[in-house]
PDB file of C-alpha atoms in Angstrom:
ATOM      1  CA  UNK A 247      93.332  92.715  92.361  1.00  0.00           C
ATOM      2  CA  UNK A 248      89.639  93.601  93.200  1.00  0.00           C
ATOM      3  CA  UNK A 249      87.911  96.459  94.995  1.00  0.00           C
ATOM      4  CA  UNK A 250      86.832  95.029  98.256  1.00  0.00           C
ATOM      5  CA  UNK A 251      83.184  96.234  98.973  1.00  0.00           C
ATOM      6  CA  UNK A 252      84.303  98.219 102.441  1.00  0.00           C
ATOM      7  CA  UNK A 253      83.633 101.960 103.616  1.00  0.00           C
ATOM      8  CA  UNK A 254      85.497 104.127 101.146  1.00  0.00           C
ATOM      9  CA  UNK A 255      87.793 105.601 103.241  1.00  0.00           C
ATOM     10  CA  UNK A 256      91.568 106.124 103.727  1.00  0.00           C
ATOM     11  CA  UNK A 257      92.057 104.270 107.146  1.00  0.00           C
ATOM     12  CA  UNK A 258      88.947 101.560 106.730  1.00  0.00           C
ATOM     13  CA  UNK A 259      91.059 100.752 103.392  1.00  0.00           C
ATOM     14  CA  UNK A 260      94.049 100.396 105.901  1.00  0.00           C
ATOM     15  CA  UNK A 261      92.371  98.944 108.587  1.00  0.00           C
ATOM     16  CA  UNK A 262      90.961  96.060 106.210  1.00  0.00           C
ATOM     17  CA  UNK A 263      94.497  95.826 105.063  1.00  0.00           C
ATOM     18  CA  UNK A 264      95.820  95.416 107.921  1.00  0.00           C
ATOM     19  CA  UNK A 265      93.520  93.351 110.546  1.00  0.00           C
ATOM     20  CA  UNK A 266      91.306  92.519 107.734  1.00  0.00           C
ATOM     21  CA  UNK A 267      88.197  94.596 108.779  1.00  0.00           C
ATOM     22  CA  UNK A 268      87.493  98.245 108.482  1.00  0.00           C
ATOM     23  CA  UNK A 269      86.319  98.487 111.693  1.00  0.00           C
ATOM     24  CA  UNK A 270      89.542  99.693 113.304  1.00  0.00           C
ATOM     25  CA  UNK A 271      89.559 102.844 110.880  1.00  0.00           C
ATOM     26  CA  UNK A 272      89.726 105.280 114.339  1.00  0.00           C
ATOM     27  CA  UNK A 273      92.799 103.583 116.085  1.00  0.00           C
ATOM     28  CA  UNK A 274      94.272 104.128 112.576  1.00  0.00           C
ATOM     29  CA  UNK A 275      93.994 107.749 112.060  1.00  0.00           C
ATOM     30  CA  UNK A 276      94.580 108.302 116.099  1.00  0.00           C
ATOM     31  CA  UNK A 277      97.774 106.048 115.740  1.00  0.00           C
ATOM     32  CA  UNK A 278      98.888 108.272 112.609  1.00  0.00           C
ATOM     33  CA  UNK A 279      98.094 111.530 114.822  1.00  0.00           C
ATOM     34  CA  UNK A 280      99.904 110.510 117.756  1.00  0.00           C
ATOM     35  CA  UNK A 281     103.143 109.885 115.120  1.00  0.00           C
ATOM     36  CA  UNK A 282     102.477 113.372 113.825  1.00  0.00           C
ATOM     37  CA  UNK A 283     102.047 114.730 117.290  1.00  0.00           C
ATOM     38  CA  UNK A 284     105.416 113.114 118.477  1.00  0.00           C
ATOM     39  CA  UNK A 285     107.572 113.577 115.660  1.00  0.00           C
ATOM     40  CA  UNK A 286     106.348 117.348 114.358  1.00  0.00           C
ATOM     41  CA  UNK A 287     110.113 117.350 113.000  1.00  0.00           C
ATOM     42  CA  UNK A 288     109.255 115.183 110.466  1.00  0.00           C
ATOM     43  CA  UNK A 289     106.865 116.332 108.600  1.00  0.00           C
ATOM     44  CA  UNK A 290     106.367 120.362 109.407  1.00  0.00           C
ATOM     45  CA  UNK A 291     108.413 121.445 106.652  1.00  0.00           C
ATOM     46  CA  UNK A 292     105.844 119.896 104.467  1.00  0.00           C
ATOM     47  CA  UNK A 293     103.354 121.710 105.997  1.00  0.00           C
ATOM     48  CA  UNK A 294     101.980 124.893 104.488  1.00  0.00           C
ATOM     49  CA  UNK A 295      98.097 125.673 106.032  1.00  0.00           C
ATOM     50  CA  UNK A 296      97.061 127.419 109.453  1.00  0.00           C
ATOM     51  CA  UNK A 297      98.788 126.549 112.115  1.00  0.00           C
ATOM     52  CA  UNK A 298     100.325 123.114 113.074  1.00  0.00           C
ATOM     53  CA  UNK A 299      97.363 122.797 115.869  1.00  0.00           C
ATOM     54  CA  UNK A 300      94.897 123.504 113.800  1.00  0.00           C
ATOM     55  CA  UNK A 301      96.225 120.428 111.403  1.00  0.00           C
ATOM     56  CA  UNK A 302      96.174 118.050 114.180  1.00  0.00           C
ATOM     57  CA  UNK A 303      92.953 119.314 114.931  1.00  0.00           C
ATOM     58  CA  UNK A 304      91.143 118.526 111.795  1.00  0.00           C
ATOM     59  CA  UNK A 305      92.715 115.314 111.097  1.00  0.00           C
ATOM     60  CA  UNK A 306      91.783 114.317 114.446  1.00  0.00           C
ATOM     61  CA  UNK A 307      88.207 114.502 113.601  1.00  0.00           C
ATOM     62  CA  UNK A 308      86.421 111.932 111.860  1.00  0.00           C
ATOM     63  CA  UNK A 309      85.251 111.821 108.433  1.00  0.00           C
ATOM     64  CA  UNK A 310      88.663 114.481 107.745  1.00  0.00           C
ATOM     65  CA  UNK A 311      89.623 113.239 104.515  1.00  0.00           C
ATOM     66  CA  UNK A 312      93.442 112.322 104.712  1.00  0.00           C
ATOM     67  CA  UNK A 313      96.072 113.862 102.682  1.00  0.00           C
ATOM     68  CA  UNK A 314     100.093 113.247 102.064  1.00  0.00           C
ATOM     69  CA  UNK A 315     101.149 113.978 105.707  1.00  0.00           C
ATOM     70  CA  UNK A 316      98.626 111.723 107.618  1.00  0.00           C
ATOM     71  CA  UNK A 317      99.011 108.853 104.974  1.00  0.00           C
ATOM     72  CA  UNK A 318     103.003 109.281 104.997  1.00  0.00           C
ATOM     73  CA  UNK A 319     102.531 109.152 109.415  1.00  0.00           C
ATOM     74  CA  UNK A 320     100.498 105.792 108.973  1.00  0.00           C
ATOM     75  CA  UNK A 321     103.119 104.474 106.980  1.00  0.00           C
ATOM     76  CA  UNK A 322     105.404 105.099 109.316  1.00  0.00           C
ATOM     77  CA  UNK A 323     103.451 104.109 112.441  1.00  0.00           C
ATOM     78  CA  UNK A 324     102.543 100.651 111.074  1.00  0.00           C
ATOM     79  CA  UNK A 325     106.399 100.361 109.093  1.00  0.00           C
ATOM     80  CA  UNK A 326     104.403  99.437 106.077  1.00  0.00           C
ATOM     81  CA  UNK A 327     105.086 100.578 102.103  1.00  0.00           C
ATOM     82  CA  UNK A 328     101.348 102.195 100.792  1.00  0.00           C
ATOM     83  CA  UNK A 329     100.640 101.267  97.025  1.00  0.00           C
ATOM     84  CA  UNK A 330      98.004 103.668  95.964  1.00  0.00           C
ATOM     85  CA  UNK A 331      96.691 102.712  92.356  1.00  0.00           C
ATOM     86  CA  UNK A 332      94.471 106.388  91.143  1.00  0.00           C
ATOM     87  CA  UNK A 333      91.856 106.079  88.481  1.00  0.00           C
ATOM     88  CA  UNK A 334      93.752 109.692  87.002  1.00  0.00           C
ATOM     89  CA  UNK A 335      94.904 108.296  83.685  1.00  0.00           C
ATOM     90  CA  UNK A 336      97.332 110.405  83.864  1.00  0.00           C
ATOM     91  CA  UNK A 337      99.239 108.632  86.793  1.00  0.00           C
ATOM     92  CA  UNK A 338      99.384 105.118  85.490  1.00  0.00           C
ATOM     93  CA  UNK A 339     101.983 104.251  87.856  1.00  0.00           C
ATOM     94  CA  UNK A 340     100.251 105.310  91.373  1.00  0.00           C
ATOM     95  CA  UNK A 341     102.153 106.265  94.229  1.00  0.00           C
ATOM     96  CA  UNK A 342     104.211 104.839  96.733  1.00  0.00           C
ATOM     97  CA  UNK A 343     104.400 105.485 100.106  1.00  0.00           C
ATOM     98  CA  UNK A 344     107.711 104.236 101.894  1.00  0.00           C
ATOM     99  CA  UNK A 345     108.028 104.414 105.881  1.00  0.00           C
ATOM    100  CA  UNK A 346     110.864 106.165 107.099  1.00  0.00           C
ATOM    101  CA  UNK A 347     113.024 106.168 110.280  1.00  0.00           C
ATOM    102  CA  UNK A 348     112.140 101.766 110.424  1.00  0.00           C
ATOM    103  CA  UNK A 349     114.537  99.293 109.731  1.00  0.00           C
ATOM    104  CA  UNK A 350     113.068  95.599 109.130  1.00  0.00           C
ATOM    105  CA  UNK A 351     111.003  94.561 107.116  1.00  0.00           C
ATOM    106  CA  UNK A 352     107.676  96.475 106.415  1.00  0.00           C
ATOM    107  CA  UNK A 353     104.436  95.330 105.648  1.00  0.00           C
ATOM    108  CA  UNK A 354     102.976  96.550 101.902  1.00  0.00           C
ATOM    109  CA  UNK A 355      99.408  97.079 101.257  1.00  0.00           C
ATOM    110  CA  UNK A 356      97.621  98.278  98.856  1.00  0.00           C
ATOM    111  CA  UNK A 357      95.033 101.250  98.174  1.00  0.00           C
ATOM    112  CA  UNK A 358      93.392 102.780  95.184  1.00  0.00           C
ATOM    113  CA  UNK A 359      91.782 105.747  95.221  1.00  0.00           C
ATOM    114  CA  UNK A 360      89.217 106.694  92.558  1.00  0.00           C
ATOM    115  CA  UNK A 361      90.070 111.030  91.938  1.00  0.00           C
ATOM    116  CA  UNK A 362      88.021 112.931  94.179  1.00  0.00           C
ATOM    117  CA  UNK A 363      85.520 110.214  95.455  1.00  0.00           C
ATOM    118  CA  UNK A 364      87.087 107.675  97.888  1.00  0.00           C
ATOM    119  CA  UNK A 365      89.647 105.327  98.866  1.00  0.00           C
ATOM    120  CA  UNK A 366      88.897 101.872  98.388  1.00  0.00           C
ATOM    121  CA  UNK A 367      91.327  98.476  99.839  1.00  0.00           C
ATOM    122  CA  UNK A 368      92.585  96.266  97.421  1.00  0.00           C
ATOM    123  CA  UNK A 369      93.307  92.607  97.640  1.00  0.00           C
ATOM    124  CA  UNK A 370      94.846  90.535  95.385  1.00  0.00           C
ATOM    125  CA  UNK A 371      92.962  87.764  92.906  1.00  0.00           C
ATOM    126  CA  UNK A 372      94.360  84.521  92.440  1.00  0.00           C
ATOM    127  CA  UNK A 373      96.425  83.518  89.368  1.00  0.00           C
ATOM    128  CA  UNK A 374      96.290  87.052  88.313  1.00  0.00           C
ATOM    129  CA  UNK A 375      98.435  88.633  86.429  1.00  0.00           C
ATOM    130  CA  UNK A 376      97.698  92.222  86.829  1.00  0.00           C
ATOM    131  CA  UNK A 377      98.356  94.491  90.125  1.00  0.00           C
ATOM    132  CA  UNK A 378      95.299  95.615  90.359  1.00  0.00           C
ATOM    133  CA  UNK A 379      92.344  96.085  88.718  1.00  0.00           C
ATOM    134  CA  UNK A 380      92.689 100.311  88.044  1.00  0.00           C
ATOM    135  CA  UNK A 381      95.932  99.418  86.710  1.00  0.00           C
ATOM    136  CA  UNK A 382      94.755  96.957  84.308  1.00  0.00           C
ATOM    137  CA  UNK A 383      92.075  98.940  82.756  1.00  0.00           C
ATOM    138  CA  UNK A 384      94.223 102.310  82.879  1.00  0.00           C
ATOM    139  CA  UNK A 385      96.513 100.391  80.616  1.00  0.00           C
ATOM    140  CA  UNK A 386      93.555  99.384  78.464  1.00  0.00           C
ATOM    141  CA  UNK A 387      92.148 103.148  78.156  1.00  0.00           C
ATOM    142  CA  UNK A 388      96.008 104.260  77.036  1.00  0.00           C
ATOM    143  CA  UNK A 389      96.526 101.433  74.432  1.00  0.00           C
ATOM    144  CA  UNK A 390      96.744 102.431  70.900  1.00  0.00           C
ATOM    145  CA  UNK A 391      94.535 101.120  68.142  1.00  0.00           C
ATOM    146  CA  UNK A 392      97.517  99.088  67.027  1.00  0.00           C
ATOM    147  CA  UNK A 393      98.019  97.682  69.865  1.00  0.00           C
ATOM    148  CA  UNK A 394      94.312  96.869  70.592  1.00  0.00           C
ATOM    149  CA  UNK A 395      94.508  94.573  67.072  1.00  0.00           C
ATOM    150  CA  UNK A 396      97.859  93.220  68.215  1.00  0.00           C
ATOM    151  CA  UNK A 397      95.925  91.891  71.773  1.00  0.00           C
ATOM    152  CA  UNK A 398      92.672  90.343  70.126  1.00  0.00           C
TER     153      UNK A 398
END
């Protein structure tokens, strides 16, 4: 995988996913708060801040950075299973997003997100052998000077 050189945000990483441009970042995060709008049920036990409103409120605006609930709605919206890769080397393994409440199959794309900075999209290189390029050098930062002399 490489980092793909678009806007570093949650739904221009989905967006290029997706349609492969970022420019559809907007209908994105509208599509995700029209799920969260119409199925409250879903995801309001997760929810801890002000009010419900207020939530739909800020996500609605643009340049809200997205968090669990707004990435789990897109997921759901667009029936597809979010890889996010982090640069925390502490969380080798990334997260996975699964839709719920779809049957068929489901798209899978794939996001990293560098810790407090941005979200970039991901695409895959050919003949490679590693998921993704965070992965790959996370894997490299946790080897152990054995193992280093065992690979070279």
């Amino acid at each position: 995988m490489m980092l793909v050189g678009v806007k570093t945000v949650f739904f221009k990483s989905v967006s290029h996913q997706l349609y492969g441009t970022p420019e559809l970042h907007f209908e994105i995060r509208m599509a995700g708060i029209n799920h969260l709008n119409n199925h409250p049920e879903i995801y309001i036990e997760s929810f801890s801040d002000n009010s419900w409103e207020d939530y739909i409120q800020q996500m609605s605006t643009p340049g809200t950075w997205c968090d669990n609930l707004i990435i789990q709605a897109v997921a759901n919206v667009y029936n597809c299973v979010v890889h996010v890769t982090e640069s925390d080397i502490n969380k080798p393994h990334g997260t996975i997003i699964t839709p719920i409440l779809h049957e068929g199959r489901s798209n899978t794309i794939f996001i990293g997100y560098i810790n407090e900075l941005h979200y970039v999209s991901t695409i895959p290189l050919q003949n490679s052998q590693n998921r993704n390029k965070l992965t790959y050098l996370k894997r490299k930062l946790l080897e152990s000077d054995h193992q280093k002399e065992e690979r070279l």
